[in-house]
PDB file of C-alpha atoms in Angstrom:
ATOM      1  CA  MET A   1      -2.956 125.407 -24.734  1.00 43.00           C
ATOM      2  CA  THR A   2      -4.688 126.432 -27.971  1.00 46.00           C
ATOM      3  CA  THR A   3      -8.450 126.738 -27.892  1.00 49.00           C
ATOM      4  CA  PRO A   4     -10.154 125.157 -30.940  1.00 50.00           C
ATOM      5  CA  LEU A   5     -11.735 127.705 -33.258  1.00 50.00           C
ATOM      6  CA  VAL A   6     -14.589 125.356 -34.101  1.00 50.00           C
ATOM      7  CA  LYS A   7     -16.210 123.052 -31.575  1.00 65.00           C
ATOM      8  CA  ASP A   8     -16.518 119.474 -32.773  1.00 79.00           C
ATOM      9  CA  ARG A   9     -20.010 118.476 -33.848  1.00 90.00           C
ATOM     10  CA  ILE A  10     -21.473 114.998 -34.230  1.00 94.00           C
ATOM     11  CA  TYR A  11     -24.400 114.303 -36.545  1.00 95.00           C
ATOM     12  CA  ARG A  12     -26.398 111.068 -36.419  1.00 93.00           C
ATOM     13  CA  SER A  13     -29.879 109.984 -37.462  1.00 92.00           C
ATOM     14  CA  PRO A  14     -32.186 109.555 -34.427  1.00 92.00           C
ATOM     15  CA  GLN A  15     -34.611 107.489 -36.489  1.00 92.00           C
ATOM     16  CA  ALA A  16     -31.840 105.094 -37.510  1.00 94.00           C
ATOM     17  CA  LEU A  17     -30.671 104.728 -33.910  1.00 96.00           C
ATOM     18  CA  VAL A  18     -34.165 103.905 -32.658  1.00 97.00           C
ATOM     19  CA  GLY A  19     -34.822 101.537 -35.544  1.00 96.00           C
ATOM     20  CA  GLY A  20     -31.496  99.790 -35.021  1.00 97.00           C
ATOM     21  CA  VAL A  21     -32.122  99.184 -31.332  1.00 97.00           C
ATOM     22  CA  LEU A  22     -35.594  97.789 -32.036  1.00 97.00           C
ATOM     23  CA  LEU A  23     -34.252  95.481 -34.767  1.00 97.00           C
ATOM     24  CA  LEU A  24     -31.484  94.214 -32.491  1.00 97.00           C
ATOM     25  CA  VAL A  25     -34.007  93.455 -29.764  1.00 97.00           C
ATOM     26  CA  ILE A  26     -36.290  91.540 -32.158  1.00 96.00           C
ATOM     27  CA  VAL A  27     -33.471  89.635 -33.889  1.00 96.00           C
ATOM     28  CA  GLY A  28     -31.788  88.866 -30.580  1.00 94.00           C
ATOM     29  CA  TRP A  29     -34.989  87.557 -29.037  1.00 95.00           C
ATOM     30  CA  LEU A  30     -35.782  85.322 -32.020  1.00 94.00           C
ATOM     31  CA  GLY A  31     -32.192  84.122 -32.395  1.00 93.00           C
ATOM     32  CA  ILE A  32     -31.640  83.285 -28.730  1.00 92.00           C
ATOM     33  CA  ASP A  33     -34.980  81.497 -28.604  1.00 93.00           C
ATOM     34  CA  ALA A  34     -33.943  79.374 -31.601  1.00 93.00           C
ATOM     35  CA  LEU A  35     -30.517  78.699 -30.078  1.00 90.00           C
ATOM     36  CA  PHE A  36     -31.877  77.276 -26.840  1.00 91.00           C
ATOM     37  CA  ARG A  37     -35.139  75.750 -28.014  1.00 89.00           C
ATOM     38  CA  GLY A  38     -34.343  74.629 -31.539  1.00 86.00           C
ATOM     39  CA  HIS A  39     -33.663  71.044 -32.597  1.00 86.00           C
ATOM     40  CA  GLY A  40     -31.282  69.511 -35.087  1.00 85.00           C
ATOM     41  CA  HIS A  41     -29.551  72.085 -37.270  1.00 85.00           C
ATOM     42  CA  THR A  42     -31.813  74.921 -36.107  1.00 90.00           C
ATOM     43  CA  PRO A  43     -29.489  76.243 -33.345  1.00 92.00           C
ATOM     44  CA  TRP A  44     -26.552  76.325 -35.762  1.00 92.00           C
ATOM     45  CA  LEU A  45     -28.616  78.081 -38.409  1.00 93.00           C
ATOM     46  CA  ALA A  46     -29.749  80.610 -35.811  1.00 93.00           C
ATOM     47  CA  LEU A  47     -26.141  81.195 -34.736  1.00 94.00           C
ATOM     48  CA  ALA A  48     -24.991  81.731 -38.325  1.00 94.00           C
ATOM     49  CA  ALA A  49     -27.908  84.085 -38.999  1.00 94.00           C
ATOM     50  CA  LEU A  50     -27.088  86.122 -35.878  1.00 95.00           C
ATOM     51  CA  ILE A  51     -23.417  86.394 -36.869  1.00 95.00           C
ATOM     52  CA  LEU A  52     -24.510  87.655 -40.290  1.00 95.00           C
ATOM     53  CA  ILE A  53     -27.460  89.893 -39.427  1.00 96.00           C
ATOM     54  CA  VAL A  54     -26.347  91.635 -36.219  1.00 96.00           C
ATOM     55  CA  PRO A  55     -23.232  93.302 -37.762  1.00 96.00           C
ATOM     56  CA  LEU A  56     -25.307  94.436 -40.735  1.00 97.00           C
ATOM     57  CA  ILE A  57     -27.950  95.991 -38.495  1.00 97.00           C
ATOM     58  CA  VAL A  58     -25.243  97.791 -36.523  1.00 97.00           C
ATOM     59  CA  ALA A  59     -23.528  98.904 -39.745  1.00 97.00           C
ATOM     60  CA  PHE A  60     -26.609 100.480 -41.315  1.00 96.00           C
ATOM     61  CA  THR A  61     -28.289 101.944 -38.211  1.00 96.00           C
ATOM     62  CA  LEU A  62     -25.990 102.507 -35.221  1.00 96.00           C
ATOM     63  CA  ARG A  63     -22.627 102.976 -36.909  1.00 97.00           C
ATOM     64  CA  PRO A  64     -23.191 105.864 -39.395  1.00 97.00           C
ATOM     65  CA  ALA A  65     -22.086 109.238 -38.050  1.00 96.00           C
ATOM     66  CA  VAL A  66     -20.519 112.466 -39.271  1.00 96.00           C
ATOM     67  CA  PHE A  67     -17.898 114.192 -37.115  1.00 96.00           C
ATOM     68  CA  ALA A  68     -17.227 117.814 -38.059  1.00 95.00           C
ATOM     69  CA  GLY A  69     -14.075 119.128 -36.409  1.00 94.00           C
ATOM     70  CA  GLU A  70     -11.939 122.202 -36.701  1.00 92.00           C
ATOM     71  CA  ASP A  71      -9.665 120.796 -39.395  1.00 95.00           C
ATOM     72  CA  ARG A  72     -11.383 117.687 -40.718  1.00 95.00           C
ATOM     73  CA  LEU A  73     -14.687 116.093 -41.575  1.00 96.00           C
ATOM     74  CA  ARG A  74     -14.829 112.423 -40.625  1.00 96.00           C
ATOM     75  CA  VAL A  75     -17.553 110.353 -42.268  1.00 97.00           C
ATOM     76  CA  ARG A  76     -18.372 106.963 -40.761  1.00 97.00           C
ATOM     77  CA  ASN A  77     -20.479 104.972 -43.204  1.00 97.00           C
ATOM     78  CA  PRO A  78     -21.656 101.337 -42.886  1.00 96.00           C
ATOM     79  CA  PHE A  79     -18.480  99.757 -44.283  1.00 96.00           C
ATOM     80  CA  ARG A  80     -15.962 102.597 -44.483  1.00 96.00           C
ATOM     81  CA  ALA A  81     -14.622 105.508 -42.463  1.00 97.00           C
ATOM     82  CA  VAL A  82     -13.418 108.483 -44.501  1.00 97.00           C
ATOM     83  CA  THR A  83     -11.337 111.329 -43.084  1.00 97.00           C
ATOM     84  CA  LEU A  84     -11.453 114.479 -45.209  1.00 96.00           C
ATOM     85  CA  PRO A  85      -9.464 117.631 -44.429  1.00 97.00           C
ATOM     86  CA  TRP A  86     -11.635 120.669 -45.083  1.00 96.00           C
ATOM     87  CA  GLY A  87      -9.088 121.933 -47.598  1.00 95.00           C
ATOM     88  CA  GLU A  88      -9.591 118.848 -49.780  1.00 96.00           C
ATOM     89  CA  ILE A  89     -13.380 119.162 -49.955  1.00 96.00           C
ATOM     90  CA  ALA A  90     -14.714 120.747 -53.134  1.00 95.00           C
ATOM     91  CA  SER A  91     -18.392 120.855 -52.179  1.00 94.00           C
ATOM     92  CA  LEU A  92     -21.187 119.393 -50.086  1.00 94.00           C
ATOM     93  CA  ARG A  93     -24.003 118.392 -52.395  1.00 91.00           C
ATOM     94  CA  SER A  94     -27.660 117.636 -51.659  1.00 87.00           C
ATOM     95  CA  GLY A  95     -30.003 115.864 -54.054  1.00 82.00           C
ATOM     96  CA  TYR A  96     -31.677 112.547 -53.428  1.00 85.00           C
ATOM     97  CA  SER A  97     -28.769 111.895 -51.044  1.00 88.00           C
ATOM     98  CA  ASN A  98     -26.272 114.101 -49.220  1.00 93.00           C
ATOM     99  CA  GLU A  99     -22.719 113.761 -50.505  1.00 94.00           C
ATOM    100  CA  VAL A 100     -19.294 115.249 -49.963  1.00 96.00           C
ATOM    101  CA  VAL A 101     -17.247 115.800 -53.130  1.00 95.00           C
ATOM    102  CA  VAL A 102     -13.469 116.088 -52.892  1.00 96.00           C
ATOM    103  CA  LYS A 103     -11.195 117.975 -55.273  1.00 94.00           C
ATOM    104  CA  SER A 104     -10.040 114.748 -56.923  1.00 92.00           C
ATOM    105  CA  GLY A 105     -13.638 114.120 -58.011  1.00 93.00           C
ATOM    106  CA  ALA A 106     -14.376 111.282 -55.602  1.00 94.00           C
ATOM    107  CA  LYS A 107     -17.765 111.333 -53.873  1.00 95.00           C
ATOM    108  CA  TYR A 108     -18.739 109.931 -50.484  1.00 96.00           C
ATOM    109  CA  GLN A 109     -22.318 109.596 -49.313  1.00 95.00           C
ATOM    110  CA  LEU A 110     -23.268 110.865 -45.860  1.00 95.00           C
ATOM    111  CA  TRP A 111     -25.289 107.928 -44.509  1.00 95.00           C
ATOM    112  CA  ALA A 112     -25.787 109.630 -41.129  1.00 94.00           C
ATOM    113  CA  ILE A 113     -27.501 112.612 -42.785  1.00 92.00           C
ATOM    114  CA  PRO A 114     -30.170 111.091 -45.025  1.00 88.00           C
ATOM    115  CA  VAL A 115     -32.263 113.284 -47.275  1.00 84.00           C
ATOM    116  CA  SER A 116     -35.871 113.474 -46.116  1.00 68.00           C
ATOM    117  CA  LEU A 117     -38.200 114.300 -48.997  1.00 56.00           C
ATOM    118  CA  ARG A 118     -41.060 114.240 -46.514  1.00 58.00           C
ATOM    119  CA  GLY A 119     -39.215 116.748 -44.341  1.00 49.00           C
ATOM    120  CA  ARG A 120     -38.642 119.015 -47.328  1.00 51.00           C
ATOM    121  CA  LYS A 121     -42.326 118.927 -48.270  1.00 54.00           C
ATOM    122  CA  LYS A 122     -43.303 119.634 -44.661  1.00 59.00           C
ATOM    123  CA  ALA A 123     -40.905 122.599 -44.500  1.00 47.00           C
ATOM    124  CA  ALA A 124     -42.274 123.905 -47.820  1.00 51.00           C
ATOM    125  CA  ARG A 125     -45.840 123.724 -46.484  1.00 59.00           C
ATOM    126  CA  ARG A 126     -44.799 125.594 -43.318  1.00 60.00           C
ATOM    127  CA  GLN A 127     -43.091 128.225 -45.460  1.00 51.00           C
ATOM    128  CA  VAL A 128     -46.204 128.748 -47.598  1.00 57.00           C
ATOM    129  CA  LYS A 129     -48.401 128.959 -44.487  1.00 56.00           C
ATOM    130  CA  SER A 130     -46.017 131.416 -42.816  1.00 56.00           C
ATOM    131  CA  GLU A 131     -45.956 133.677 -45.874  1.00 54.00           C
ATOM    132  CA  ALA A 132     -49.752 133.542 -46.148  1.00 57.00           C
ATOM    133  CA  ASP A 133     -50.126 134.424 -42.450  1.00 58.00           C
ATOM    134  CA  ALA A 134     -47.691 137.306 -42.878  1.00 59.00           C
ATOM    135  CA  ARG A 135     -49.634 138.670 -45.852  1.00 59.00           C
ATOM    136  CA  ARG A 136     -52.925 138.416 -43.945  1.00 63.00           C
ATOM    137  CA  GLY A 137     -51.343 140.166 -40.960  1.00 64.00           C
ATOM    138  CA  ARG A 138     -50.063 143.025 -43.092  1.00 61.00           C
ATOM    139  CA  THR A 139     -53.412 143.423 -44.853  1.00 62.00           C
ATOM    140  CA  ALA A 140     -55.424 143.351 -41.633  1.00 56.00           C
ATOM    141  CA  GLY A 141     -53.000 145.714 -39.925  1.00 56.00           C
ATOM    142  CA  GLY A 142     -53.160 148.185 -42.789  1.00 52.00           C
ATOM    143  CA  THR A 143     -56.975 148.226 -42.645  1.00 48.00           C
ATOM    144  CA  ARG A 144     -57.024 148.929 -38.933  1.00 45.00           C
ATOM    145  CA  PHE A 145     -54.449 151.655 -39.356  1.00 42.00           C
ATOM    146  CA  GLY A 146     -56.414 153.445 -42.081  1.00 45.00           C
ATOM    147  CA  ALA A 147     -59.869 153.094 -40.550  1.00 42.00           C
ATOM    148  CA  GLY A 148     -58.885 154.012 -37.025  1.00 42.00           C
ATOM    149  CA  ARG A 149     -57.081 157.249 -37.848  1.00 40.00           C
ATOM    150  CA  GLY A 150     -58.979 160.309 -36.653  1.00 41.00           C
ATOM    151  CA  LEU A 151     -58.514 164.084 -36.844  1.00 36.00           C
ATOM    152  CA  GLY A 152     -55.154 165.582 -36.129  1.00 41.00           C
ATOM    153  CA  GLY A 153     -53.300 162.361 -36.939  1.00 40.00           C
ATOM    154  CA  PHE A 154     -54.644 160.414 -33.954  1.00 35.00           C
ATOM    155  CA  ASP A 155     -56.044 156.936 -34.304  1.00 40.00           C
ATOM    156  CA  GLY A 156     -59.322 155.672 -32.917  1.00 36.00           C
ATOM    157  CA  PHE A 157     -57.654 154.044 -29.884  1.00 32.00           C
ATOM    158  CA  GLY A 158     -56.529 157.350 -28.356  1.00 36.00           C
ATOM    159  CA  GLY A 159     -52.870 157.096 -29.390  1.00 39.00           C
ATOM    160  CA  PHE A 160     -50.630 158.022 -32.258  1.00 33.00           C
ATOM    161  CA  GLY A 161     -50.789 155.983 -35.451  1.00 40.00           C
ATOM    162  CA  GLY A 162     -48.702 152.874 -34.830  1.00 41.00           C
ATOM    163  CA  ALA A 163     -49.460 152.550 -31.144  1.00 40.00           C
ATOM    164  CA  GLY A 164     -52.669 150.699 -31.848  1.00 40.00           C
ATOM    165  CA  GLY A 165     -52.404 150.461 -35.608  1.00 39.00           C
ATOM    166  CA  ARG A 166     -50.653 148.178 -38.071  1.00 38.00           C
ATOM    167  CA  VAL A 167     -48.904 145.107 -36.717  1.00 37.00           C
ATOM    168  CA  GLU A 168     -45.532 144.389 -38.309  1.00 40.00           C
ATOM    169  CA  PRO A 169     -43.501 141.229 -37.813  1.00 40.00           C
ATOM    170  CA  ASP A 170     -40.530 141.590 -35.482  1.00 41.00           C
ATOM    171  CA  HIS A 171     -38.129 140.304 -38.141  1.00 39.00           C
ATOM    172  CA  GLU A 172     -38.071 138.743 -41.560  1.00 43.00           C
ATOM    173  CA  ALA A 173     -37.852 135.011 -41.076  1.00 45.00           C
ATOM    174  CA  GLY A 174     -35.605 133.087 -43.454  1.00 51.00           C
ATOM    175  CA  PRO A 175     -36.860 130.257 -45.619  1.00 56.00           C
ATOM    176  CA  MET A 176     -37.887 127.196 -43.635  1.00 58.00           C
ATOM    177  CA  ARG A 177     -35.698 124.157 -44.236  1.00 63.00           C
ATOM    178  CA  ALA A 178     -35.824 120.451 -43.449  1.00 66.00           C
ATOM    179  CA  GLU A 179     -33.603 119.393 -40.539  1.00 79.00           C
ATOM    180  CA  THR A 180     -31.081 117.509 -42.681  1.00 80.00           C
ATOM    181  CA  ASP A 181     -30.874 120.467 -45.066  1.00 83.00           C
ATOM    182  CA  LYS A 182     -30.079 122.705 -42.086  1.00 87.00           C
ATOM    183  CA  VAL A 183     -27.287 120.308 -41.113  1.00 89.00           C
ATOM    184  CA  MET A 184     -25.851 120.512 -44.631  1.00 91.00           C
ATOM    185  CA  ASP A 185     -26.023 124.322 -44.418  1.00 91.00           C
ATOM    186  CA  ASP A 186     -24.007 124.166 -41.175  1.00 91.00           C
ATOM    187  CA  LEU A 187     -21.394 121.943 -42.798  1.00 94.00           C
ATOM    188  CA  ARG A 188     -21.131 124.284 -45.791  1.00 93.00           C
ATOM    189  CA  GLU A 189     -20.514 127.197 -43.429  1.00 93.00           C
ATOM    190  CA  MET A 190     -17.726 125.231 -41.742  1.00 93.00           C
ATOM    191  CA  LEU A 191     -16.238 124.361 -45.140  1.00 94.00           C
ATOM    192  CA  GLU A 192     -16.270 128.000 -46.178  1.00 94.00           C
ATOM    193  CA  SER A 193     -14.668 129.194 -42.948  1.00 93.00           C
ATOM    194  CA  ARG A 194     -12.146 126.379 -42.389  1.00 92.00           C
ATOM    195  CA  GLY A 195     -11.309 125.313 -45.950  1.00 92.00           C
ATOM    196  CA  PRO A 196      -8.512 127.878 -46.506  1.00 93.00           C
ATOM    197  CA  ALA A 197      -6.880 127.245 -43.090  1.00 93.00           C
ATOM    198  CA  GLU A 198      -3.356 125.837 -43.194  1.00 93.00           C
ATOM    199  CA  SER A 199      -4.137 123.249 -40.518  1.00 92.00           C
ATOM    200  CA  ALA A 200      -7.118 122.003 -42.559  1.00 93.00           C
ATOM    201  CA  GLN A 201      -4.970 120.716 -45.443  1.00 94.00           C
ATOM    202  CA  GLY A 202      -3.859 117.132 -46.003  1.00 94.00           C
ATOM    203  CA  GLU A 203      -4.809 113.892 -47.698  1.00 95.00           C
ATOM    204  CA  VAL A 204      -8.113 112.047 -47.759  1.00 96.00           C
ATOM    205  CA  THR A 205      -7.872 108.676 -46.016  1.00 96.00           C
ATOM    206  CA  VAL A 206     -10.286 105.758 -46.312  1.00 96.00           C
ATOM    207  CA  ARG A 207     -10.417 102.817 -43.904  1.00 96.00           C
ATOM    208  CA  TRP A 208     -12.587  99.742 -44.344  1.00 96.00           C
ATOM    209  CA  ALA A 209     -14.650  98.660 -41.331  1.00 95.00           C
ATOM    210  CA  TYR A 210     -13.246  95.148 -40.990  1.00 95.00           C
ATOM    211  CA  GLU A 211     -14.930  94.839 -37.585  1.00 94.00           C
ATOM    212  CA  VAL A 212     -18.230  94.832 -39.503  1.00 95.00           C
ATOM    213  CA  VAL A 213     -17.210  93.106 -42.735  1.00 95.00           C
ATOM    214  CA  ALA A 214     -15.343  90.156 -41.183  1.00 96.00           C
ATOM    215  CA  PRO A 215     -18.128  88.784 -38.932  1.00 95.00           C
ATOM    216  CA  ALA A 216     -20.767  89.385 -41.603  1.00 95.00           C
ATOM    217  CA  VAL A 217     -18.741  87.419 -44.173  1.00 95.00           C
ATOM    218  CA  ALA A 218     -18.069  84.656 -41.624  1.00 95.00           C
ATOM    219  CA  GLY A 219     -21.766  84.404 -40.854  1.00 94.00           C
ATOM    220  CA  ALA A 220     -22.677  84.301 -44.531  1.00 95.00           C
ATOM    221  CA  VAL A 221     -20.153  81.516 -45.210  1.00 95.00           C
ATOM    222  CA  LEU A 222     -21.314  79.490 -42.221  1.00 93.00           C
ATOM    223  CA  LEU A 223     -24.967  79.922 -43.185  1.00 92.00           C
ATOM    224  CA  ALA A 224     -24.242  78.853 -46.780  1.00 93.00           C
ATOM    225  CA  ILE A 225     -22.423  75.719 -45.574  1.00 92.00           C
ATOM    226  CA  LEU A 226     -25.238  74.747 -43.212  1.00 90.00           C
ATOM    227  CA  LEU A 227     -27.888  75.271 -45.901  1.00 90.00           C
ATOM    228  CA  ALA A 228     -25.853  73.208 -48.359  1.00 89.00           C
ATOM    229  CA  MET A 229     -25.582  70.389 -45.841  1.00 85.00           C
ATOM    230  CA  GLY A 230     -29.370  70.415 -45.463  1.00 71.00           C
TER     231      GLY A 230
END
C-alpha cells in the first residue's frame, strides 16, 4: 500500500459556517411558523420561499470548501464543483478575491477562502508593532550592554558581556500574514511541489451542483406562480 506524499487538507470558512447555521435557524423558524399558523395562501408562499431560500443559504455558506489532495485540488463553490489536477494549474492568485488560474486561462474563484481586507490590515498593524518592539529591544539592550561594562571586559552584573547585557530575539520572525493569505501560501507550496508529478496531470472537470440549482429554481417558479395568482 502506497503512503500518500501529501496529506489531504480541507479549507472552509468558519464565519460562513456559523452564519449559515444561524440563517437556517431563523428562516426555518419563521417558515415553519407561517406554514402551521398562516391563513389562505400564506402557508404555500412560506413553503415556496423555504424551497427557494434554504438551498441558497446552504450553497453560499455551508457548501463552499477547498480540498487539497496529493494530486488534485477540488474546489466546491456554491453552484459548481471543479476538480483541478495540480499539473493543470498555472497559478493561485490573491487580490480582492482568491482565484485559481489554469493553463488554459480559465479562472475559478475560491469561495471557501475569502479575502479578508480587515485581516490584512490587522496583520499589517501587528507587523509594524512587532518591528517597533524589536527595534526598542535592540536599542535598550545596546544601552545596557555599553553602560554596564566595567574594567577587564566584565559587565556591571558580575558576568561577561552578554550574560546580563544586550537581549537579542531568538529568531527573525517572518512577515505576519492574514489567515486566508497563509492558506493561499500553503496551496502555492503544494502547487510547486506536486505540479510536476506525473500522477498530478490530467484534465480539469467542472460539475454543476444540480442538487442546489434544481430546488432553488423550483422554489422560484412556485413563488412566482403564487404571487401572480394573488
